[in-house]
Short mmCIF file of C-alpha atoms in Angstrom, two decimals:
data_model
loop_
_atom_site.label_atom_id
_atom_site.label_comp_id
_atom_site.label_asym_id
_atom_site.label_seq_id
_atom_site.Cartn_x
_atom_site.Cartn_y
_atom_site.Cartn_z
CA SER A 1 67.95 24.07 193.09
CA TYR A 2 68.27 27.85 193.30
CA GLU A 3 71.58 27.71 191.35
CA ASP A 4 70.06 25.61 188.57
CA SER A 5 67.07 27.95 188.43
CA THR A 6 69.37 30.98 188.15
CA ASN A 7 71.42 29.36 185.40
CA SER A 8 68.25 28.44 183.55
CA MET A 9 67.02 32.04 183.75
CA MET A 10 70.39 33.33 182.46
CA ASP A 11 70.28 30.88 179.55
CA SER A 12 66.76 32.05 178.75
CA GLU A 13 67.91 35.68 178.79
CA ASP A 14 70.80 34.84 176.45
CA LEU A 15 68.37 33.14 174.07
CA VAL A 16 66.06 36.17 174.16
CA LEU A 17 68.98 38.53 173.48
CA LYS A 18 70.24 36.36 170.61
CA LYS A 19 66.75 36.14 169.18
CA SER A 20 66.35 39.91 169.47
CA LYS A 21 69.64 40.46 167.63
CA THR A 22 68.65 37.96 164.94
CA ASP A 23 65.28 39.67 164.53
CA GLN A 24 67.00 43.03 164.10
CA ILE A 25 69.29 41.63 161.42
CA GLY A 26 66.35 39.87 159.83
CA HIS A 27 64.48 43.17 159.74
CA ARG A 28 67.47 44.74 158.00
CA ILE A 29 67.58 42.02 155.32
CA VAL A 30 63.98 42.76 154.40
CA LYS A 31 65.18 46.18 153.32
CA VAL A 32 68.50 45.00 151.93
CA GLY A 33 67.38 41.82 150.24
CA SER A 34 65.22 43.72 147.75
CA SER A 35 66.65 45.41 144.69
CA LYS A 36 65.81 48.82 146.16
CA HIS A 37 69.37 49.85 147.01
CA TYR A 38 70.66 48.76 143.61
CA LEU A 39 67.90 50.63 141.76
CA CYS A 40 68.38 53.83 143.77
CA GLY A 41 72.13 53.78 143.16
CA TYR A 42 71.55 53.19 139.44
CA CYS A 43 69.16 56.14 139.06
CA ALA A 44 71.36 58.44 141.16
CA ALA A 45 74.30 57.71 138.86
CA ILE A 46 72.38 58.50 135.66
CA THR A 47 71.21 61.84 137.10
CA ASN A 48 74.73 62.72 138.18
CA VAL A 49 76.56 61.79 134.95
CA THR A 50 74.14 63.72 132.77
CA VAL A 51 74.54 66.91 134.83
CA THR A 52 78.30 66.83 135.44
CA PHE A 53 79.77 65.25 132.28
CA PRO A 54 81.07 68.52 130.70
CA ILE A 55 82.91 69.38 133.94
CA GLN A 56 84.38 65.87 133.99
CA LYS A 57 85.78 66.36 130.48
CA VAL A 58 87.59 69.55 131.50
CA LEU A 59 88.98 67.79 134.56
CA PHE A 60 90.13 64.80 132.51
CA ARG A 61 92.14 67.01 130.14
CA GLN A 62 93.88 68.57 133.14
CA GLN A 63 94.67 65.18 134.67
CA LEU A 64 96.07 63.83 131.43
CA TYR A 65 98.09 66.81 130.20
CA GLY A 66 98.69 68.84 133.37
CA ILE A 67 97.21 71.97 131.76
CA ARG A 68 95.33 74.85 133.33
CA THR A 69 91.53 75.00 133.52
CA ARG A 70 91.38 77.81 130.95
CA ASP A 71 93.41 75.76 128.44
CA ALA A 72 91.27 72.66 129.01
CA VAL A 73 88.07 74.66 128.43
CA SER A 74 89.65 76.14 125.30
CA GLN A 75 90.32 72.62 123.99
CA LEU A 76 86.68 71.67 124.48
CA GLN A 77 85.54 74.83 122.70
CA LYS A 78 87.71 73.92 119.72
CA ASP A 79 86.24 70.40 119.75
CA GLY A 80 82.80 71.97 119.35
CA LEU A 81 79.40 71.39 120.92
CA ARG A 82 78.99 68.24 118.82
CA ASN A 83 81.83 66.57 120.75
CA LEU A 84 80.89 67.91 124.20
CA TYR A 85 79.03 64.75 125.20
CA ARG A 86 81.29 62.46 123.19
CA GLY A 87 82.15 59.50 125.40
CA ILE A 88 79.16 59.82 127.73
CA LEU A 89 77.87 56.30 127.04
CA PRO A 90 80.70 54.47 128.86
CA PRO A 91 80.36 56.54 132.08
CA LEU A 92 76.57 56.20 131.92
CA MET A 93 76.92 52.41 131.67
CA GLN A 94 79.85 52.21 134.06
CA LYS A 95 78.71 54.68 136.71
CA SER A 96 75.13 53.46 136.82
CA THR A 97 76.27 49.86 137.28
CA THR A 98 79.11 50.82 139.63
CA LEU A 99 76.91 52.85 141.98
CA ALA A 100 74.22 50.18 141.90
CA LEU A 101 76.87 47.69 143.03
CA MET A 102 78.44 50.13 145.49
CA PHE A 103 75.23 50.80 147.43
CA GLY A 104 73.56 47.42 146.91
CA LEU A 105 76.55 45.19 147.60
CA TYR A 106 77.59 47.25 150.61
CA GLU A 107 74.18 46.70 152.21
CA ASP A 108 73.99 43.02 151.30
CA LEU A 109 77.59 42.22 152.28
CA SER A 110 77.20 44.14 155.54
CA PHE A 111 74.21 41.96 156.44
CA ILE A 112 76.01 38.73 155.57
CA LEU A 113 79.20 39.66 157.42
CA LEU A 114 77.40 41.02 160.48
CA ARG A 115 75.47 37.78 160.70
CA HIS A 116 78.51 35.48 160.40
CA MET A 117 81.36 37.46 161.96
CA SER A 118 81.94 38.38 165.59
CA ALA A 119 84.26 41.30 164.79
CA PRO A 120 83.29 44.89 165.77
CA GLU A 121 80.65 46.35 163.48
CA ILE A 122 82.94 49.12 162.21
CA LEU A 123 85.47 46.54 160.96
CA THR A 124 82.76 44.36 159.46
CA ARG A 125 81.21 47.27 157.56
CA SER A 126 84.66 48.44 156.44
CA LEU A 127 85.33 44.99 155.00
CA ALA A 128 81.96 45.07 153.21
CA ALA A 129 82.88 48.48 151.73
CA VAL A 130 86.26 47.20 150.49
CA LEU A 131 84.68 44.09 148.93
CA ALA A 132 82.02 46.20 147.22
CA GLY A 133 84.72 48.54 145.84
CA THR A 134 86.81 45.61 144.61
CA THR A 135 83.78 44.15 142.84
CA GLU A 136 83.17 47.50 141.12
CA ALA A 137 86.63 47.19 139.51
CA VAL A 138 85.22 44.49 137.23
CA LEU A 139 83.76 47.39 135.24
CA THR A 140 87.21 48.89 134.52
CA PRO A 141 86.77 48.46 130.72
CA PHE A 142 84.13 51.21 130.75
CA GLU A 143 86.53 53.65 132.45
CA ARG A 144 89.19 52.55 129.96
CA VAL A 145 87.05 53.35 126.91
CA GLN A 146 85.83 56.60 128.46
CA THR A 147 89.46 57.72 128.81
CA LEU A 148 90.18 56.99 125.14
CA LEU A 149 87.07 58.80 123.92
CA GLN A 150 87.79 61.89 126.00
CA ASP A 151 91.40 62.17 124.81
CA TYR A 152 91.43 64.41 121.73
CA LYS A 153 94.47 62.49 120.41
CA HIS A 154 92.15 59.56 119.73
CA HIS A 155 89.29 61.52 118.14
CA ASP A 156 90.30 60.35 114.66
CA LYS A 157 90.64 56.71 115.70
CA PHE A 158 87.21 56.15 117.26
CA THR A 159 83.81 57.40 116.23
CA ASN A 160 81.88 55.74 119.06
CA THR A 161 82.07 53.55 122.15
CA PHE A 162 81.57 50.23 120.39
CA GLN A 163 84.35 50.93 117.91
CA ALA A 164 86.72 51.65 120.80
CA PHE A 165 85.79 48.32 122.41
CA ARG A 166 86.46 46.53 119.11
CA VAL A 167 89.89 48.13 118.71
CA LEU A 168 90.89 47.16 122.24
CA ARG A 169 89.76 43.58 121.61
CA GLU A 170 92.52 43.22 119.03
CA HIS A 171 95.07 43.61 121.84
CA GLY A 172 93.52 40.98 124.09
CA ILE A 173 91.37 41.01 127.23
CA ARG A 174 94.19 42.43 129.34
CA GLU A 175 94.08 45.66 127.34
CA TYR A 176 90.62 46.40 128.71
CA TYR A 177 92.05 46.44 132.23
CA ARG A 178 94.87 48.95 131.92
CA GLY A 179 94.84 51.12 135.02
CA LEU A 180 93.29 48.43 137.22
CA VAL A 181 95.78 48.92 140.07
CA PRO A 182 95.01 52.62 140.75
CA ILE A 183 91.29 51.81 140.47
CA LEU A 184 91.61 49.10 143.15
CA LEU A 185 93.70 51.40 145.35
CA ARG A 186 91.00 54.07 144.99
CA ASN A 187 87.76 52.09 145.23
CA GLY A 188 88.21 50.15 148.47
CA PRO A 189 89.53 52.92 150.76
CA SER A 190 87.17 55.55 149.32
CA ASN A 191 84.18 53.28 149.95
CA VAL A 192 85.28 52.69 153.54
CA LEU A 193 85.54 56.43 154.19
CA PHE A 194 82.30 57.26 152.36
CA PHE A 195 80.09 54.77 154.18
CA GLY A 196 81.93 55.22 157.49
CA LEU A 197 81.69 59.02 157.59
CA ARG A 198 78.33 59.59 155.92
CA GLY A 199 76.34 59.05 159.13
CA PRO A 200 78.58 61.10 161.48
CA ILE A 201 78.71 64.05 159.05
CA LYS A 202 74.92 64.11 158.70
CA GLN A 203 74.55 64.06 162.49
CA CYS A 204 76.68 67.22 162.69
CA LEU A 205 74.24 69.10 160.44
CA PRO A 206 71.17 70.92 161.82
CA GLU A 207 68.31 68.51 162.48
CA ALA A 208 66.04 68.13 159.46
CA THR A 209 62.34 68.63 160.18
CA THR A 210 60.94 68.73 156.65
CA TYR A 211 61.33 66.72 153.45
CA SER A 212 63.27 69.53 151.74
CA THR A 213 65.71 69.99 154.64
CA HIS A 214 66.39 66.23 154.62
CA LEU A 215 67.20 66.56 150.92
CA ILE A 216 69.51 69.52 151.57
CA ASN A 217 71.30 67.69 154.39
CA ASP A 218 71.81 64.62 152.19
CA PHE A 219 73.20 66.83 149.42
CA ILE A 220 75.60 68.60 151.81
CA CYS A 221 76.68 65.33 153.42
CA GLY A 222 77.36 63.59 150.09
CA GLY A 223 78.95 66.70 148.59
CA VAL A 224 81.38 67.30 151.46
CA LEU A 225 82.43 63.65 151.51
CA GLY A 226 82.76 63.45 147.73
CA ALA A 227 84.85 66.63 147.56
CA MET A 228 87.13 65.44 150.34
CA LEU A 229 87.63 61.97 148.86
CA GLY A 230 88.01 63.34 145.34
CA PHE A 231 90.86 65.56 146.52
CA LEU A 232 92.47 62.82 148.63
CA PHE A 233 92.56 60.26 145.81
CA PHE A 234 93.21 62.75 142.99
CA PRO A 235 96.80 61.57 142.26
CA LEU A 236 95.53 58.01 141.76
CA ASN A 237 93.18 59.25 139.05
CA VAL A 238 96.03 61.17 137.42
CA VAL A 239 98.05 57.96 137.15
CA LYS A 240 94.97 56.03 135.97
CA ALA A 241 94.30 58.54 133.19
CA ARG A 242 97.89 58.30 131.97
CA MET A 243 97.90 54.50 132.03
CA GLN A 244 94.55 54.21 130.26
CA SER A 245 95.35 56.72 127.51
CA GLN A 246 97.81 54.22 126.02
CA ILE A 247 96.77 51.59 123.48
CA GLY A 248 99.00 48.56 123.07
CA GLY A 249 102.65 48.36 124.05
CA GLU A 250 104.23 47.72 127.42
CA PHE A 251 102.13 47.40 130.54
CA GLN A 252 103.98 49.70 132.92
CA SER A 253 103.62 49.34 136.67
CA PHE A 254 101.77 51.86 138.79
CA SER A 255 105.00 53.04 140.46
CA LYS A 256 106.80 53.48 137.13
CA VAL A 257 103.99 55.60 135.64
CA PHE A 258 103.72 57.64 138.84
CA MET A 259 107.46 58.41 138.83
CA LYS A 260 107.31 59.39 135.16
CA ILE A 261 104.49 61.88 135.88
CA TRP A 262 106.30 63.11 139.00
CA LEU A 263 109.43 63.91 136.99
CA GLU A 264 107.45 65.49 134.12
CA ARG A 265 105.80 67.84 136.59
CA ASP A 266 109.06 69.02 138.11
CA ARG A 267 108.63 66.94 141.27
CA LYS A 268 106.11 69.42 142.62
CA VAL A 269 103.05 68.23 144.53
CA THR A 270 101.09 71.28 143.36
CA HIS A 271 101.65 70.26 139.72
CA LEU A 272 100.51 66.72 140.53
CA PHE A 273 97.26 68.20 141.84
CA ARG A 274 96.54 70.33 138.79
CA GLY A 275 92.83 70.13 138.22
CA ALA A 276 92.18 69.14 141.84
CA HIS A 277 90.32 72.38 142.56
CA LEU A 278 87.94 71.72 139.66
CA ASN A 279 87.63 68.09 140.76
CA TYR A 280 86.77 69.35 144.26
CA HIS A 281 83.87 71.42 142.94
CA ARG A 282 82.76 68.71 140.52
CA SER A 283 82.80 66.10 143.30
CA LEU A 284 80.93 68.47 145.60
CA ILE A 285 78.12 68.74 143.06
CA SER A 286 78.38 65.17 141.80
CA TRP A 287 78.29 63.36 145.15
CA GLY A 288 75.76 65.83 146.49
CA ILE A 289 73.46 64.84 143.62
CA ILE A 290 74.22 61.14 144.08
CA ASN A 291 73.62 61.05 147.83
CA ALA A 292 70.54 63.28 147.75
CA THR A 293 68.99 61.37 144.82
CA TYR A 294 69.80 58.00 146.41
CA GLU A 295 68.28 58.90 149.78
CA PHE A 296 65.27 60.59 148.12
CA LEU A 297 64.49 57.51 145.99
CA LEU A 298 65.11 55.21 148.97
CA LYS A 299 62.31 57.00 150.86
CA LEU A 300 59.95 56.81 147.87
CA LEU A 301 60.35 53.06 147.24
#
């Protein structure tokens, strides 16, 4: 009958639409399923850490001791050129692996969730970003050791990264994960905002017509996002630095450490954000390099 024929045609259209959607997702997995995203994230991290490490050391001193930029730079000058890149191995290992996971897992998890969930795409991708950020927290021990090596109070205790790992081992596996809570609070939300806003911000920029303008747009997009997120989550990194500078002893809660810092800094928000302006500029450069390098390598591979 006409009704049966119409229903049959509608079913056929549904099948075609479903097949089309499946083909689109399948096309995406060809890109995602390879190690391309992981490799590009890894290389982008190495480039970034090498360029921005000295700035990071100045920032770290400000986060830990609440001192001015001039005083932090003075400390590094007293440490000497020999100690300028002291502690770079942990961030090289941690950042390269972290960014590889951040970009790679986000793409892979997005594909899996989009394929098996019926939720709106923005929620699905947000969940993928949170899961990728949570997975990155497994590498907390590298951030932990980096903190110890950058703190001049520990210069006499450790001569290198491996010695720091050995000393921490004496206190048990839990010691490697001091500061895990602020890292988890930072990673998930920052990933959601980074991946969610990266596209819209780039669309607001002038249309790129050449290879170099694409590179500039990617740098601006990553830099603006990185600077914004670095400022937004700055207090979490202040608490993390304080928690991770301790070796042994009581494991204090995030709220307890935060309140201690808050009282030490006269309950002033501006004091809590000391070093934030330097972090803003460092993040601008750092995430500009990361995003531009990542997108550049993605086009090459």
